[in-house]
Coordinates of C-alpha atoms in Angstrom, one line a residue:
M87 CA 0.1 0.1 0.0
T88 CA 1.5 3.3 -1.1
A89 CA 1.6 6.0 1.6
L90 CA -0.9 8.9 1.1
P91 CA 1.1 12.2 1.1
P92 CA 0.0 15.0 3.5
G93 CA -2.5 17.2 1.9
S94 CA -4.4 14.2 0.6
T95 CA -8.2 14.1 1.5
I96 CA -9.7 11.4 3.8
G97 CA -13.4 10.8 3.4
I98 CA -15.3 9.8 6.6
L99 CA -18.7 8.4 6.5
G100 CA -20.7 9.6 9.5
G101 CA -20.7 12.9 11.3
G102 CA -20.6 12.0 15.0
Q103 CA -17.9 12.4 17.7
L104 CA -15.8 9.5 16.4
G105 CA -15.6 11.2 13.0
R106 CA -14.8 14.4 14.8
M107 CA -11.8 12.9 16.7
L108 CA -10.7 11.1 13.5
A109 CA -10.7 14.4 11.7
M110 CA -8.7 16.1 14.5
A111 CA -6.1 13.3 14.4
A112 CA -5.9 13.4 10.6
A113 CA -5.3 17.2 10.6
Q114 CA -2.4 16.8 13.0
L115 CA -0.8 14.6 10.3
G116 CA -1.4 17.2 7.6
Y117 CA -4.6 15.5 6.0
R118 CA -7.8 17.2 4.9
C119 CA -11.0 15.4 5.9
H120 CA -14.4 15.4 4.0
I121 CA -17.3 14.3 6.0
Y122 CA -20.4 12.5 4.5
A123 CA -23.5 12.3 6.7
P124 CA -27.2 12.5 6.5
P125 CA -29.0 15.7 8.0
G126 CA -28.5 15.9 11.7
D127 CA -26.2 17.2 14.5
N128 CA -23.0 16.4 12.6
V129 CA -20.4 17.6 15.0
A130 CA -17.6 16.2 12.9
C131 CA -18.3 18.8 10.2
E132 CA -17.1 21.5 12.6
V133 CA -13.5 20.4 12.4
A134 CA -13.4 19.1 8.8
A135 CA -12.2 20.8 5.6
D136 CA -15.4 19.8 3.7
C137 CA -18.8 18.4 4.5
T138 CA -21.5 16.7 2.3
I139 CA -25.0 16.4 3.8
A140 CA -26.9 13.8 2.0
E141 CA -28.5 10.5 2.6
Y142 CA -26.4 7.3 2.1
D143 CA -28.5 6.1 -0.7
D144 CA -28.0 9.4 -2.7
L145 CA -25.7 7.7 -5.2
A146 CA -24.9 10.9 -7.2
A147 CA -23.9 12.7 -3.9
L148 CA -22.0 9.6 -2.8
K149 CA -20.1 9.5 -6.1
A150 CA -19.1 13.2 -6.0
F151 CA -17.9 12.6 -2.4
A152 CA -15.8 9.6 -3.5
D153 CA -14.3 11.6 -6.5
A154 CA -13.2 14.2 -4.1
C155 CA -11.3 11.7 -1.6
D156 CA -8.2 9.8 -1.8
V157 CA -9.4 7.1 0.8
V158 CA -12.6 6.6 2.6
T159 CA -13.3 5.3 6.0
F160 CA -16.4 5.2 8.4
E161 CA -17.0 6.1 11.9
F162 CA -19.9 3.8 12.8
E163 CA -21.0 0.4 11.6
N164 CA -24.5 1.2 10.4
V165 CA -23.6 2.8 7.2
P166 CA -25.5 1.0 4.5
V167 CA -23.5 -1.5 2.5
E168 CA -25.0 -1.5 -0.8
P169 CA -24.5 2.2 -1.7
L170 CA -20.8 1.7 -0.8
R171 CA -20.3 -0.9 -3.5
S172 CA -21.0 1.7 -6.1
I173 CA -18.0 3.8 -5.1
A174 CA -15.6 0.9 -4.2
H175 CA -14.1 1.0 -7.7
T176 CA -13.5 4.7 -7.3
V177 CA -11.7 5.1 -4.2
P178 CA -10.2 2.7 -1.6
I179 CA -12.4 1.9 1.4
H180 CA -10.8 0.9 4.7
P181 CA -11.8 -1.0 6.7
P182 CA -13.3 -3.3 4.1
I183 CA -17.0 -3.5 3.2
Q184 CA -17.1 -7.1 4.4
A185 CA -16.3 -5.8 7.9
L186 CA -19.5 -3.8 7.9
E187 CA -21.4 -6.7 6.6
V188 CA -20.4 -9.0 9.3
A189 CA -20.9 -6.3 12.1
Q190 CA -24.3 -5.3 11.0
D191 CA -25.9 -8.7 11.3
R192 CA -25.6 -10.2 14.8
V193 CA -26.2 -13.6 13.5
E194 CA -23.5 -13.6 10.9
E195 CA -21.1 -11.9 13.4
K196 CA -21.5 -14.7 15.8
E197 CA -21.3 -17.5 13.2
F198 CA -18.3 -15.8 11.7
V199 CA -16.5 -15.8 15.1
R200 CA -17.6 -19.4 15.9
K201 CA -16.0 -20.6 12.5
L202 CA -12.8 -19.1 13.7
G203 CA -12.9 -21.0 17.0
G204 CA -14.4 -18.3 19.3
E205 CA -16.8 -18.9 22.1
T206 CA -20.1 -17.0 22.1
A207 CA -23.2 -17.1 24.3
A208 CA -25.9 -19.6 23.1
F209 CA -28.3 -18.0 20.7
A210 CA -31.3 -18.6 18.5
V211 CA -32.9 -16.6 15.7
A212 CA -36.5 -15.3 15.7
R213 CA -37.4 -13.8 12.3
S214 CA -41.0 -13.3 13.1
E215 CA -43.2 -12.7 16.2
I216 CA -44.3 -16.3 16.3
E217 CA -40.8 -17.5 16.5
V218 CA -39.8 -15.5 19.6
E219 CA -41.1 -18.1 22.0
D220 CA -39.2 -21.0 20.2
A221 CA -35.9 -18.9 20.2
V222 CA -36.2 -18.2 23.9
A223 CA -37.0 -21.9 24.7
V224 CA -33.7 -22.8 22.9
V225 CA -31.5 -20.5 25.1
G226 CA -33.7 -20.6 28.3
T227 CA -34.4 -17.6 30.6
P228 CA -33.4 -15.2 31.6
A229 CA -32.5 -14.1 28.1
I230 CA -31.9 -10.9 26.1
L231 CA -33.5 -10.3 22.8
K232 CA -31.6 -8.1 20.4
T233 CA -32.5 -6.7 16.9
I234 CA -30.4 -8.6 14.3
R235 CA -29.5 -5.4 12.7
M236 CA -29.0 -1.7 13.7
G237 CA -28.5 -2.0 17.5
Y238 CA -25.9 -0.1 19.6
D239 CA -25.7 1.6 23.0
G240 CA -28.4 -0.7 24.3
K241 CA -30.9 0.2 21.7
G242 CA -33.0 -2.6 20.2
Q243 CA -32.5 -4.8 23.3
V244 CA -35.1 -6.4 25.6
R245 CA -34.5 -8.6 28.5
V246 CA -36.9 -11.3 29.4
S247 CA -36.9 -13.1 32.7
A248 CA -39.7 -15.6 32.1
Q249 CA -41.9 -17.0 29.3
S250 CA -44.5 -14.6 30.5
D251 CA -42.5 -11.6 29.3
L252 CA -42.6 -12.7 25.7
A253 CA -46.1 -11.6 24.8
S254 CA -44.8 -8.0 24.3
A255 CA -41.2 -8.6 23.7
W256 CA -41.4 -8.4 19.8
R257 CA -43.2 -5.1 19.9
R258 CA -40.8 -3.7 22.6
A259 CA -38.0 -4.5 20.4
G260 CA -39.4 -2.7 17.4
G261 CA -41.0 -5.5 15.6
Q262 CA -37.9 -6.5 13.8
P263 CA -36.1 -9.9 13.4
L264 CA -34.4 -10.8 16.7
I265 CA -31.6 -12.9 18.1
A266 CA -32.3 -14.5 21.4
E267 CA -29.1 -14.8 23.6
A268 CA -28.6 -16.7 26.8
M269 CA -27.8 -14.4 29.7
V270 CA -24.1 -15.0 30.5
Q271 CA -22.7 -15.2 34.1
F272 CA -19.5 -13.0 34.0
D273 CA -17.2 -11.2 36.3
A274 CA -16.2 -8.3 34.1
E275 CA -16.4 -6.9 30.6
F276 CA -13.4 -5.8 28.5
S277 CA -12.4 -5.0 25.1
V278 CA -9.5 -5.7 22.6
V279 CA -8.7 -2.7 20.6
L280 CA -6.1 -3.3 17.9
V281 CA -4.9 -1.6 14.7
R282 CA -4.0 -3.6 11.6
S283 CA -2.0 -2.3 8.6
A284 CA -2.5 -3.2 5.0
D285 CA 0.5 -5.5 5.2
G286 CA -0.9 -7.3 8.1
E287 CA 1.0 -5.9 11.0
I288 CA -1.2 -5.8 14.2
R289 CA -0.7 -3.8 17.4
F290 CA -2.8 -3.9 20.5
W291 CA -3.6 -1.5 23.2
D292 CA -4.0 -2.6 26.8
S293 CA -7.5 -4.0 27.4
P294 CA -9.6 -1.8 29.8
R295 CA -12.2 -3.1 32.3
N296 CA -15.5 -1.7 30.9
A297 CA -18.5 -0.8 33.0
H298 CA -21.9 -0.2 31.4
E299 CA -25.0 1.5 32.6
N300 CA -28.4 1.0 30.8
G301 CA -26.4 -0.5 28.0
I302 CA -24.1 2.4 27.4
L303 CA -20.4 2.3 28.3
A304 CA -19.9 4.4 31.5
T305 CA -16.2 3.9 32.2
S306 CA -13.1 2.2 30.9
T307 CA -10.3 1.6 33.5
L308 CA -6.6 0.4 33.4
P309 CA -5.1 -1.7 34.8
A310 CA -8.2 -4.0 34.2
G311 CA -7.4 -6.4 37.1
P312 CA -6.0 -9.9 37.4
L313 CA -8.8 -11.7 35.7
I314 CA -9.0 -9.7 32.6
E315 CA -5.3 -9.5 32.4
S316 CA -5.0 -13.4 32.5
Q317 CA -7.5 -13.5 29.6
Q318 CA -6.2 -10.8 27.5
A319 CA -3.8 -12.9 25.4
S320 CA -6.4 -15.4 24.4
A321 CA -8.8 -12.6 23.6
R322 CA -6.2 -11.0 21.5
V323 CA -5.7 -14.1 19.6
M324 CA -9.4 -14.3 18.7
A325 CA -9.7 -10.6 17.8
A326 CA -6.5 -10.9 15.5
A327 CA -8.0 -13.9 13.9
V328 CA -11.2 -12.0 12.9
A329 CA -9.2 -9.0 11.8
D330 CA -7.0 -11.2 9.6
A331 CA -9.9 -13.2 8.2
L332 CA -11.6 -9.8 7.1
E333 CA -8.2 -8.5 5.7
Y334 CA -8.9 -5.6 7.9
V335 CA -7.2 -2.2 7.7
G336 CA -7.6 0.3 10.5
V337 CA -8.7 0.1 14.3
F338 CA -10.9 -2.9 15.1
T339 CA -12.5 -3.7 18.4
A340 CA -13.8 -6.9 19.9
E341 CA -15.8 -6.9 23.2
F342 CA -15.5 -9.8 25.6
F343 CA -17.0 -11.1 29.0
A344 CA -14.3 -12.3 31.4
S345 CA -15.4 -15.3 33.5
G346 CA -13.8 -18.1 35.4
E347 CA -14.2 -20.3 32.2
G348 CA -12.2 -17.9 30.0
P349 CA -13.1 -15.0 27.6
L350 CA -16.4 -15.1 26.0
F351 CA -16.8 -13.2 22.7
N352 CA -19.7 -10.6 22.8
E353 CA -19.5 -8.4 19.6
I354 CA -17.2 -6.6 17.2
A355 CA -17.2 -3.0 16.2
P356 CA -15.2 -2.3 12.9
R357 CA -14.2 1.1 13.8
V358 CA -12.5 3.3 16.6
H359 CA -14.4 2.5 19.8
N360 CA -15.6 4.4 22.9
S361 CA -13.6 2.0 25.1
G362 CA -10.5 3.3 23.3
H363 CA -10.9 7.0 24.1
W364 CA -8.5 6.7 26.9
T365 CA -5.7 6.3 24.4
I366 CA -5.8 10.0 23.4
E367 CA -3.9 10.9 26.6
G368 CA -3.0 7.4 28.0
A369 CA -1.2 5.8 25.1
E370 CA 1.9 6.8 23.0
T371 CA -0.3 6.8 19.9
S372 CA -4.1 7.2 20.2
Q373 CA -6.5 4.9 18.4
F374 CA -7.6 7.8 16.2
E375 CA -4.1 8.5 15.0
N376 CA -3.3 4.9 14.3
H377 CA -6.4 4.5 12.4
I378 CA -5.5 7.4 10.2
R379 CA -1.9 6.0 9.9
A380 CA -3.3 2.5 8.9
I381 CA -5.8 3.7 6.3
C382 CA -3.1 6.1 4.7
G383 CA -0.4 3.4 4.6
L384 CA 1.8 5.1 7.2
P385 CA 3.9 3.2 9.8
L386 CA 1.9 2.3 12.8
G387 CA 2.6 4.2 16.2
S388 CA 3.3 2.6 19.5
T389 CA 0.3 1.5 21.4
A390 CA 2.1 1.5 24.8
T391 CA 0.3 2.8 27.9
I392 CA 2.0 5.8 29.5
A393 CA 0.5 5.9 33.0
E394 CA 0.2 3.5 35.8
R395 CA -3.5 4.0 36.0
V396 CA -6.0 5.4 33.6
E397 CA -9.6 6.2 33.9
M398 CA -12.1 7.3 31.2
Q399 CA -15.5 8.3 32.0
N400 CA -18.3 9.0 29.4
L401 CA -20.4 12.2 30.0
I402 CA -23.9 11.2 29.3
G403 CA -26.9 13.4 29.0
K404 CA -26.8 16.1 31.8
D405 CA -23.3 15.0 32.8
G406 CA -22.0 17.3 30.3
E407 CA -23.2 20.3 32.3
R408 CA -20.2 19.6 34.7
W409 CA -17.9 21.0 32.1
L410 CA -16.8 24.0 34.1
Q411 CA -16.2 21.9 37.3
L412 CA -14.2 19.4 35.3
L413 CA -12.0 22.1 33.8
G414 CA -11.1 23.0 37.4
D415 CA -9.8 19.6 38.1
P416 CA -6.0 19.5 37.1
A417 CA -6.2 15.6 36.6
A418 CA -9.1 15.8 34.2
N419 CA -8.6 15.8 30.4
L420 CA -12.0 17.0 29.0
H421 CA -13.3 16.3 25.6
L422 CA -16.7 17.9 24.6
Y423 CA -18.2 16.8 21.4
G424 CA -20.1 20.1 20.5
K425 CA -23.5 18.4 20.5
A426 CA -26.4 20.9 20.5
E427 CA -28.7 19.0 22.9
A428 CA -27.9 17.0 26.0
R429 CA -30.6 14.3 25.7
E430 CA -30.8 11.4 28.2
G431 CA -28.6 8.6 27.1
R432 CA -26.6 10.8 24.7
K433 CA -22.9 10.8 24.7
I434 CA -21.9 14.5 25.3
G435 CA -18.2 14.1 25.9
H436 CA -15.7 12.2 27.9
V437 CA -13.1 12.8 30.6
T438 CA -9.8 10.9 31.0
R439 CA -7.5 10.9 34.1
L440 CA -4.0 9.6 34.2
Y441 CA -2.2 8.5 37.4
R442 CA 1.6 8.1 37.2

């Protein structure tokens, strides 16, 4: 892969905070960014050289965007795949489209990982309302029902504790095809965040312990503790196998449950990830910079952690109103995403603290 020279244009599909932080990292390396996103609160546009506001299926707008870019990437995994095929011959797309296809379908994702030897929770598919009861019967209760497509940050998920909960489960999940998963007994959650270059080099950041509230990541902490640290190596092998099988280029994330029986795969994210935000201050090279390096054919940067302890906390909803207080804390590294409205459950920013 030939290195893109400074001054080249990186296209980013998606206008949220991940695109914003990618664009900021790209600017530091001398690149221009062009954001493509549907109408909305596209905070990435505020820090990019160009911005196209259009629907993902607007093929004329998408082609014009591709023609203006030297490489294209994406900041979230729910970008529709089919329109991207129309520009794949025009401009390199990293990570590959196949990574989106796998990540967008929970059934395909789990089957893909199982074929590579990974362990997942028991699951069954319900593609219609009448199949929900049978699917839950396969995995048992308690169970969690998730939409097969388009779920993130706890959206499209319904927990059922008994057969009596099933009557409204289909409706509560949005009336879409579902995957029923057995509830897993685990001691902690963690993620493997890696970066892979076009020539197959892989570098890992240390795995943080992740804590969720209402299905949304609340904190990521390093060191992650003895249990996670003892399972990090085998989880890395699994994550690397998936990245290699996809011929992946860029930052890739795999989430795991840690238990006494070893790491259990949960899901993948083919992009920079919330649990890697700590790397901006806490690692020698952030996940955002290394993603730009990988997709542009540059040497990968060191992923070493530079502090004895790191804590990243998401600012969700009204938490963002504490910005002035946080700025008065000398240990706090504050990142606000410029969002116009602090709705409940919406990520407004994050704060990272390093302890040396």
